[in-house]
Amino acid sequence: MSELTHLHPMDQFYLAFGKAMAAWGEVEYGMSIWFMLCTGLPYDVAKELFFSPKSYSARSDLFTAALDTAGGTAHVWFPSSVSPRLDPHWLDFVAAGRNKAIKYNSVRNKLAHGVMHPSRSSASDTEWRLKEPAEWQRTEGFTQTQLLVISRNFRELSSILRISYLAQTRNEPSEPFVRALLELPNDADSIELSEMQKLAISKLSSGSPPAKFP
């Protein structure tokens, strides 16, 4: 892809913003196919159910309920004799993917409700930032560089979710995707891993699975 430096700085900023928002849609698609697997419903039915709530937090609640049944948790309407759809390793991975998406959604909300606002970086230059109204007089807000980081992290999470789904249907191990998820920053606008993530990756490299996803 050629450099789009010929675009006006405002248009370059909007392009970065659009990439991030489009990438979030891919995350939700990845969650929806795992929701299909967890519920055992055909995708046409599962996607209508998953996307019926307007907020992602409500969709995440639906996903959590589906994880319970996929792991064999008994309910009044779910006989204990029914075999779980996911083994414990895949179940832990999918739960961690859900948790990562919940963390990333907090940034997605800021994108959805933010407004492009100029911040003076010098006497002659303007640095555009995406800010919530309460931040207009302060230095907070997402820069264009941060928007591109957010877009990359969203897209990486969606890729992990989609490819891992295919791997699970082929009875492949979850370990490569566990590592990929651990190597993805917990903060959507960051390129840095937390110390707990680094420790978990170190344990995984030594052959010891992490006690829990950080």
PDB file of C-alpha atoms in Angstrom:
ATOM      1  CA  MET A   1       0.000   0.000   0.000  1.00  0.00           C
ATOM      2  CA  SER A   2       1.428   3.361  -1.010  1.00  0.00           C
ATOM      3  CA  GLU A   3       1.979   6.099   1.528  1.00  0.00           C
ATOM      4  CA  LEU A   4      -1.006   8.430   1.738  1.00  0.00           C
ATOM      5  CA  THR A   5       1.070  11.469   2.604  1.00  0.00           C
ATOM      6  CA  HIS A   6      -0.733  13.464  -0.080  1.00  0.00           C
ATOM      7  CA  LEU A   7      -3.812  13.478   2.146  1.00  0.00           C
ATOM      8  CA  HIS A   8      -4.556  16.501   4.261  1.00  0.00           C
ATOM      9  CA  PRO A   9      -3.522  15.901   7.911  1.00  0.00           C
ATOM     10  CA  MET A  10      -7.176  15.877   8.941  1.00  0.00           C
ATOM     11  CA  ASP A  11      -7.931  13.186   6.358  1.00  0.00           C
ATOM     12  CA  GLN A  12      -4.941  11.129   7.486  1.00  0.00           C
ATOM     13  CA  PHE A  13      -6.305  11.309  11.017  1.00  0.00           C
ATOM     14  CA  TYR A  14      -9.787  10.261   9.897  1.00  0.00           C
ATOM     15  CA  LEU A  15      -8.265   7.373   7.946  1.00  0.00           C
ATOM     16  CA  ALA A  16      -6.508   6.105  11.087  1.00  0.00           C
ATOM     17  CA  PHE A  17      -9.751   6.488  13.034  1.00  0.00           C
ATOM     18  CA  GLY A  18     -11.718   4.585  10.395  1.00  0.00           C
ATOM     19  CA  LYS A  19      -9.198   1.745  10.378  1.00  0.00           C
ATOM     20  CA  ALA A  20      -9.553   1.359  14.138  1.00  0.00           C
ATOM     21  CA  MET A  21     -13.354   1.317  14.065  1.00  0.00           C
ATOM     22  CA  ALA A  22     -13.431  -1.141  11.159  1.00  0.00           C
ATOM     23  CA  ALA A  23     -10.981  -3.414  12.970  1.00  0.00           C
ATOM     24  CA  TRP A  24     -13.276  -3.501  16.012  1.00  0.00           C
ATOM     25  CA  GLY A  25     -16.015  -4.913  13.793  1.00  0.00           C
ATOM     26  CA  GLU A  26     -13.649  -7.781  12.990  1.00  0.00           C
ATOM     27  CA  VAL A  27     -13.193  -8.435  16.730  1.00  0.00           C
ATOM     28  CA  GLU A  28     -16.943  -8.739  17.197  1.00  0.00           C
ATOM     29  CA  TYR A  29     -17.153 -11.107  14.230  1.00  0.00           C
ATOM     30  CA  GLY A  30     -14.456 -13.278  15.829  1.00  0.00           C
ATOM     31  CA  MET A  31     -16.417 -13.353  19.067  1.00  0.00           C
ATOM     32  CA  SER A  32     -19.607 -14.239  17.208  1.00  0.00           C
ATOM     33  CA  ILE A  33     -18.166 -17.387  15.603  1.00  0.00           C
ATOM     34  CA  TRP A  34     -16.926 -18.594  18.992  1.00  0.00           C
ATOM     35  CA  PHE A  35     -20.396 -17.829  20.345  1.00  0.00           C
ATOM     36  CA  MET A  36     -21.795 -20.076  17.610  1.00  0.00           C
ATOM     37  CA  LEU A  37     -19.490 -22.900  18.678  1.00  0.00           C
ATOM     38  CA  CYS A  38     -20.231 -22.439  22.384  1.00  0.00           C
ATOM     39  CA  THR A  39     -23.991 -22.513  21.852  1.00  0.00           C
ATOM     40  CA  GLY A  40     -24.086 -25.162  19.135  1.00  0.00           C
ATOM     41  CA  LEU A  41     -26.428 -22.975  17.097  1.00  0.00           C
ATOM     42  CA  PRO A  42     -26.199 -22.474  13.324  1.00  0.00           C
ATOM     43  CA  TYR A  43     -24.322 -19.251  12.572  1.00  0.00           C
ATOM     44  CA  ASP A  44     -27.363 -17.499  11.093  1.00  0.00           C
ATOM     45  CA  VAL A  45     -29.156 -18.015  14.405  1.00  0.00           C
ATOM     46  CA  ALA A  46     -26.130 -17.441  16.650  1.00  0.00           C
ATOM     47  CA  LYS A  47     -25.230 -14.110  15.055  1.00  0.00           C
ATOM     48  CA  GLU A  48     -28.783 -12.811  15.407  1.00  0.00           C
ATOM     49  CA  LEU A  49     -28.715 -13.712  19.091  1.00  0.00           C
ATOM     50  CA  PHE A  50     -25.201 -12.408  19.723  1.00  0.00           C
ATOM     51  CA  PHE A  51     -25.773  -9.079  17.989  1.00  0.00           C
ATOM     52  CA  SER A  52     -29.303  -8.530  19.340  1.00  0.00           C
ATOM     53  CA  PRO A  53     -28.120  -6.455  22.361  1.00  0.00           C
ATOM     54  CA  LYS A  54     -27.127  -2.921  21.399  1.00  0.00           C
ATOM     55  CA  SER A  55     -24.158  -2.682  23.771  1.00  0.00           C
ATOM     56  CA  TYR A  56     -21.041  -4.831  23.680  1.00  0.00           C
ATOM     57  CA  SER A  57     -21.195  -5.323  27.460  1.00  0.00           C
ATOM     58  CA  ALA A  58     -24.550  -7.076  27.031  1.00  0.00           C
ATOM     59  CA  ARG A  59     -23.118  -9.183  24.206  1.00  0.00           C
ATOM     60  CA  SER A  60     -20.250 -10.112  26.482  1.00  0.00           C
ATOM     61  CA  ASP A  61     -22.736 -11.229  29.148  1.00  0.00           C
ATOM     62  CA  LEU A  62     -24.390 -13.483  26.564  1.00  0.00           C
ATOM     63  CA  PHE A  63     -20.988 -14.852  25.642  1.00  0.00           C
ATOM     64  CA  THR A  64     -20.191 -15.622  29.275  1.00  0.00           C
ATOM     65  CA  ALA A  65     -23.423 -17.597  29.625  1.00  0.00           C
ATOM     66  CA  ALA A  66     -22.545 -19.523  26.461  1.00  0.00           C
ATOM     67  CA  LEU A  67     -19.104 -20.312  27.890  1.00  0.00           C
ATOM     68  CA  ASP A  68     -20.736 -21.855  30.958  1.00  0.00           C
ATOM     69  CA  THR A  69     -22.661 -24.315  28.829  1.00  0.00           C
ATOM     70  CA  ALA A  70     -19.711 -24.966  26.498  1.00  0.00           C
ATOM     71  CA  GLY A  71     -17.626 -25.973  29.496  1.00  0.00           C
ATOM     72  CA  GLY A  72     -20.270 -28.344  30.805  1.00  0.00           C
ATOM     73  CA  THR A  73     -21.563 -26.202  33.679  1.00  0.00           C
ATOM     74  CA  ALA A  74     -24.945 -27.651  34.582  1.00  0.00           C
ATOM     75  CA  HIS A  75     -28.103 -25.553  34.573  1.00  0.00           C
ATOM     76  CA  VAL A  76     -31.708 -26.521  35.241  1.00  0.00           C
ATOM     77  CA  TRP A  77     -32.290 -26.560  31.505  1.00  0.00           C
ATOM     78  CA  PHE A  78     -28.868 -28.057  30.646  1.00  0.00           C
ATOM     79  CA  PRO A  79     -28.509 -31.716  31.729  1.00  0.00           C
ATOM     80  CA  SER A  80     -25.200 -32.604  33.379  1.00  0.00           C
ATOM     81  CA  SER A  81     -24.984 -35.655  31.122  1.00  0.00           C
ATOM     82  CA  VAL A  82     -24.381 -33.442  28.065  1.00  0.00           C
ATOM     83  CA  SER A  83     -20.714 -33.489  27.035  1.00  0.00           C
ATOM     84  CA  PRO A  84     -18.906 -30.131  27.092  1.00  0.00           C
ATOM     85  CA  ARG A  85     -18.272 -28.573  23.688  1.00  0.00           C
ATOM     86  CA  LEU A  86     -14.840 -27.272  24.682  1.00  0.00           C
ATOM     87  CA  ASP A  87     -12.039 -28.965  26.592  1.00  0.00           C
ATOM     88  CA  PRO A  88     -10.574 -27.024  29.557  1.00  0.00           C
ATOM     89  CA  HIS A  89      -7.604 -25.683  27.563  1.00  0.00           C
ATOM     90  CA  TRP A  90      -9.741 -24.199  24.816  1.00  0.00           C
ATOM     91  CA  LEU A  91     -12.254 -22.980  27.388  1.00  0.00           C
ATOM     92  CA  ASP A  92      -9.539 -21.043  29.243  1.00  0.00           C
ATOM     93  CA  PHE A  93      -8.297 -19.578  25.971  1.00  0.00           C
ATOM     94  CA  VAL A  94     -11.737 -18.417  24.863  1.00  0.00           C
ATOM     95  CA  ALA A  95     -12.453 -16.908  28.280  1.00  0.00           C
ATOM     96  CA  ALA A  96      -9.159 -15.002  28.028  1.00  0.00           C
ATOM     97  CA  GLY A  97     -10.106 -13.805  24.550  1.00  0.00           C
ATOM     98  CA  ARG A  98     -13.406 -12.549  25.927  1.00  0.00           C
ATOM     99  CA  ASN A  99     -11.595 -10.714  28.724  1.00  0.00           C
ATOM    100  CA  LYS A 100      -9.180  -9.112  26.267  1.00  0.00           C
ATOM    101  CA  ALA A 101     -12.103  -7.954  24.129  1.00  0.00           C
ATOM    102  CA  ILE A 102     -13.783  -6.443  27.210  1.00  0.00           C
ATOM    103  CA  LYS A 103     -10.620  -4.438  27.947  1.00  0.00           C
ATOM    104  CA  TYR A 104     -10.339  -3.310  24.335  1.00  0.00           C
ATOM    105  CA  ASN A 105     -14.001  -2.332  24.241  1.00  0.00           C
ATOM    106  CA  SER A 106     -13.357   0.417  26.794  1.00  0.00           C
ATOM    107  CA  VAL A 107     -11.086   2.048  24.203  1.00  0.00           C
ATOM    108  CA  ARG A 108     -13.580   1.382  21.426  1.00  0.00           C
ATOM    109  CA  ASN A 109     -16.177   3.293  23.468  1.00  0.00           C
ATOM    110  CA  LYS A 110     -13.847   6.273  23.710  1.00  0.00           C
ATOM    111  CA  LEU A 111     -13.388   6.189  19.939  1.00  0.00           C
ATOM    112  CA  ALA A 112     -17.120   6.007  19.330  1.00  0.00           C
ATOM    113  CA  HIS A 113     -17.900   8.949  21.616  1.00  0.00           C
ATOM    114  CA  GLY A 114     -14.836  11.077  20.966  1.00  0.00           C
ATOM    115  CA  VAL A 115     -14.541  14.176  18.819  1.00  0.00           C
ATOM    116  CA  MET A 116     -11.601  15.189  16.671  1.00  0.00           C
ATOM    117  CA  HIS A 117     -10.008  18.179  18.376  1.00  0.00           C
ATOM    118  CA  PRO A 118      -6.888  20.255  17.632  1.00  0.00           C
ATOM    119  CA  SER A 119      -4.023  20.456  20.108  1.00  0.00           C
ATOM    120  CA  ARG A 120      -1.197  22.876  19.453  1.00  0.00           C
ATOM    121  CA  SER A 121       2.132  21.048  19.284  1.00  0.00           C
ATOM    122  CA  SER A 122       3.964  24.276  18.443  1.00  0.00           C
ATOM    123  CA  ALA A 123       3.199  27.838  17.467  1.00  0.00           C
ATOM    124  CA  SER A 124       2.639  26.806  13.861  1.00  0.00           C
ATOM    125  CA  ASP A 125       1.660  23.124  13.970  1.00  0.00           C
ATOM    126  CA  THR A 126      -1.571  21.488  15.020  1.00  0.00           C
ATOM    127  CA  GLU A 127      -1.677  17.938  16.342  1.00  0.00           C
ATOM    128  CA  TRP A 128      -5.094  16.380  16.018  1.00  0.00           C
ATOM    129  CA  ARG A 129      -6.411  14.248  18.847  1.00  0.00           C
ATOM    130  CA  LEU A 130      -9.593  12.300  19.403  1.00  0.00           C
ATOM    131  CA  LYS A 131     -10.984  13.573  22.690  1.00  0.00           C
ATOM    132  CA  GLU A 132     -14.038  13.201  24.816  1.00  0.00           C
ATOM    133  CA  PRO A 133     -15.656  16.608  25.481  1.00  0.00           C
ATOM    134  CA  ALA A 134     -14.368  16.724  29.071  1.00  0.00           C
ATOM    135  CA  GLU A 135     -10.798  16.478  27.724  1.00  0.00           C
ATOM    136  CA  TRP A 136     -10.922  19.406  25.294  1.00  0.00           C
ATOM    137  CA  GLN A 137      -8.963  21.789  27.499  1.00  0.00           C
ATOM    138  CA  ARG A 138      -6.419  19.147  28.515  1.00  0.00           C
ATOM    139  CA  THR A 139      -3.706  17.197  26.742  1.00  0.00           C
ATOM    140  CA  GLU A 140      -5.510  13.839  26.853  1.00  0.00           C
ATOM    141  CA  GLY A 141      -6.868  12.179  23.758  1.00  0.00           C
ATOM    142  CA  PHE A 142      -5.719   9.688  21.149  1.00  0.00           C
ATOM    143  CA  THR A 143      -3.120  10.822  18.637  1.00  0.00           C
ATOM    144  CA  GLN A 144      -3.006   9.525  15.076  1.00  0.00           C
ATOM    145  CA  THR A 145      -0.134   7.224  16.044  1.00  0.00           C
ATOM    146  CA  GLN A 146      -2.178   5.818  18.923  1.00  0.00           C
ATOM    147  CA  LEU A 147      -5.142   5.248  16.612  1.00  0.00           C
ATOM    148  CA  LEU A 148      -2.922   3.161  14.341  1.00  0.00           C
ATOM    149  CA  VAL A 149      -1.717   1.153  17.358  1.00  0.00           C
ATOM    150  CA  ILE A 150      -5.326   0.590  18.409  1.00  0.00           C
ATOM    151  CA  SER A 151      -6.209  -0.528  14.882  1.00  0.00           C
ATOM    152  CA  ARG A 152      -3.315  -2.997  14.840  1.00  0.00           C
ATOM    153  CA  ASN A 153      -4.202  -4.457  18.249  1.00  0.00           C
ATOM    154  CA  PHE A 154      -7.883  -4.776  17.332  1.00  0.00           C
ATOM    155  CA  ARG A 155      -6.982  -6.507  14.087  1.00  0.00           C
ATOM    156  CA  GLU A 156      -4.502  -8.828  15.782  1.00  0.00           C
ATOM    157  CA  LEU A 157      -7.103  -9.866  18.350  1.00  0.00           C
ATOM    158  CA  SER A 158      -9.638 -10.533  15.611  1.00  0.00           C
ATOM    159  CA  SER A 159      -7.096 -12.638  13.708  1.00  0.00           C
ATOM    160  CA  ILE A 160      -6.316 -14.713  16.815  1.00  0.00           C
ATOM    161  CA  LEU A 161     -10.022 -15.309  17.428  1.00  0.00           C
ATOM    162  CA  ARG A 162     -10.822 -16.284  13.842  1.00  0.00           C
ATOM    163  CA  ILE A 163      -7.829 -18.534  13.183  1.00  0.00           C
ATOM    164  CA  SER A 164      -8.097 -20.228  16.581  1.00  0.00           C
ATOM    165  CA  TYR A 165     -11.719 -21.069  15.839  1.00  0.00           C
ATOM    166  CA  LEU A 166     -10.660 -22.905  12.692  1.00  0.00           C
ATOM    167  CA  ALA A 167      -7.883 -24.678  14.603  1.00  0.00           C
ATOM    168  CA  GLN A 168     -10.323 -25.863  17.257  1.00  0.00           C
ATOM    169  CA  THR A 169     -12.666 -27.304  14.636  1.00  0.00           C
ATOM    170  CA  ARG A 170      -9.700 -29.329  13.329  1.00  0.00           C
ATOM    171  CA  ASN A 171      -8.880 -30.611  16.836  1.00  0.00           C
ATOM    172  CA  GLU A 172      -5.589 -28.750  16.900  1.00  0.00           C
ATOM    173  CA  PRO A 173      -3.987 -27.663  20.211  1.00  0.00           C
ATOM    174  CA  SER A 174      -4.732 -24.282  21.751  1.00  0.00           C
ATOM    175  CA  GLU A 175      -1.159 -23.534  22.877  1.00  0.00           C
ATOM    176  CA  PRO A 176      -0.053 -21.393  19.881  1.00  0.00           C
ATOM    177  CA  PHE A 177      -3.071 -19.162  20.331  1.00  0.00           C
ATOM    178  CA  VAL A 178      -2.603 -18.953  24.090  1.00  0.00           C
ATOM    179  CA  ARG A 179       0.858 -17.548  23.449  1.00  0.00           C
ATOM    180  CA  ALA A 180      -0.388 -15.178  20.739  1.00  0.00           C
ATOM    181  CA  LEU A 181      -3.007 -13.827  23.122  1.00  0.00           C
ATOM    182  CA  LEU A 182      -0.426 -13.395  25.882  1.00  0.00           C
ATOM    183  CA  GLU A 183       1.820 -11.466  23.493  1.00  0.00           C
ATOM    184  CA  LEU A 184      -0.966  -9.016  22.662  1.00  0.00           C
ATOM    185  CA  PRO A 185      -0.907  -5.890  24.893  1.00  0.00           C
ATOM    186  CA  ASN A 186      -3.689  -5.691  27.464  1.00  0.00           C
ATOM    187  CA  ASP A 187      -4.183  -1.996  26.700  1.00  0.00           C
ATOM    188  CA  ALA A 188      -5.508  -1.444  23.198  1.00  0.00           C
ATOM    189  CA  ASP A 189      -3.619   1.837  22.767  1.00  0.00           C
ATOM    190  CA  SER A 190      -0.265   0.406  23.873  1.00  0.00           C
ATOM    191  CA  ILE A 191       2.575  -1.602  22.362  1.00  0.00           C
ATOM    192  CA  GLU A 192       3.908  -2.613  25.782  1.00  0.00           C
ATOM    193  CA  LEU A 193       3.218  -5.838  27.672  1.00  0.00           C
ATOM    194  CA  SER A 194       2.510  -5.789  31.385  1.00  0.00           C
ATOM    195  CA  GLU A 195       5.011  -7.360  33.775  1.00  0.00           C
ATOM    196  CA  MET A 196       2.475 -10.103  34.509  1.00  0.00           C
ATOM    197  CA  GLN A 197       2.206 -10.849  30.795  1.00  0.00           C
ATOM    198  CA  LYS A 198       5.984 -11.085  30.487  1.00  0.00           C
ATOM    199  CA  LEU A 199       6.100 -13.476  33.444  1.00  0.00           C
ATOM    200  CA  ALA A 200       3.334 -15.643  31.973  1.00  0.00           C
ATOM    201  CA  ILE A 201       5.149 -15.806  28.617  1.00  0.00           C
ATOM    202  CA  SER A 202       8.353 -16.782  30.414  1.00  0.00           C
ATOM    203  CA  LYS A 203       6.546 -19.620  32.194  1.00  0.00           C
ATOM    204  CA  LEU A 204       5.001 -20.755  28.936  1.00  0.00           C
ATOM    205  CA  SER A 205       8.422 -20.784  27.252  1.00  0.00           C
ATOM    206  CA  SER A 206       9.804 -22.959  30.053  1.00  0.00           C
ATOM    207  CA  GLY A 207       7.014 -25.481  29.545  1.00  0.00           C
ATOM    208  CA  SER A 208       4.889 -24.425  32.518  1.00  0.00           C
ATOM    209  CA  PRO A 209       1.444 -23.085  31.649  1.00  0.00           C
ATOM    210  CA  PRO A 210       0.580 -19.798  33.383  1.00  0.00           C
ATOM    211  CA  ALA A 211      -1.668 -20.151  36.420  1.00  0.00           C
ATOM    212  CA  LYS A 212      -4.065 -17.701  34.808  1.00  0.00           C
ATOM    213  CA  PHE A 213      -4.158 -15.185  32.004  1.00  0.00           C
ATOM    214  CA  PRO A 214      -2.898 -11.778  33.178  1.00  0.00           C
TER     215      PRO A 214
END
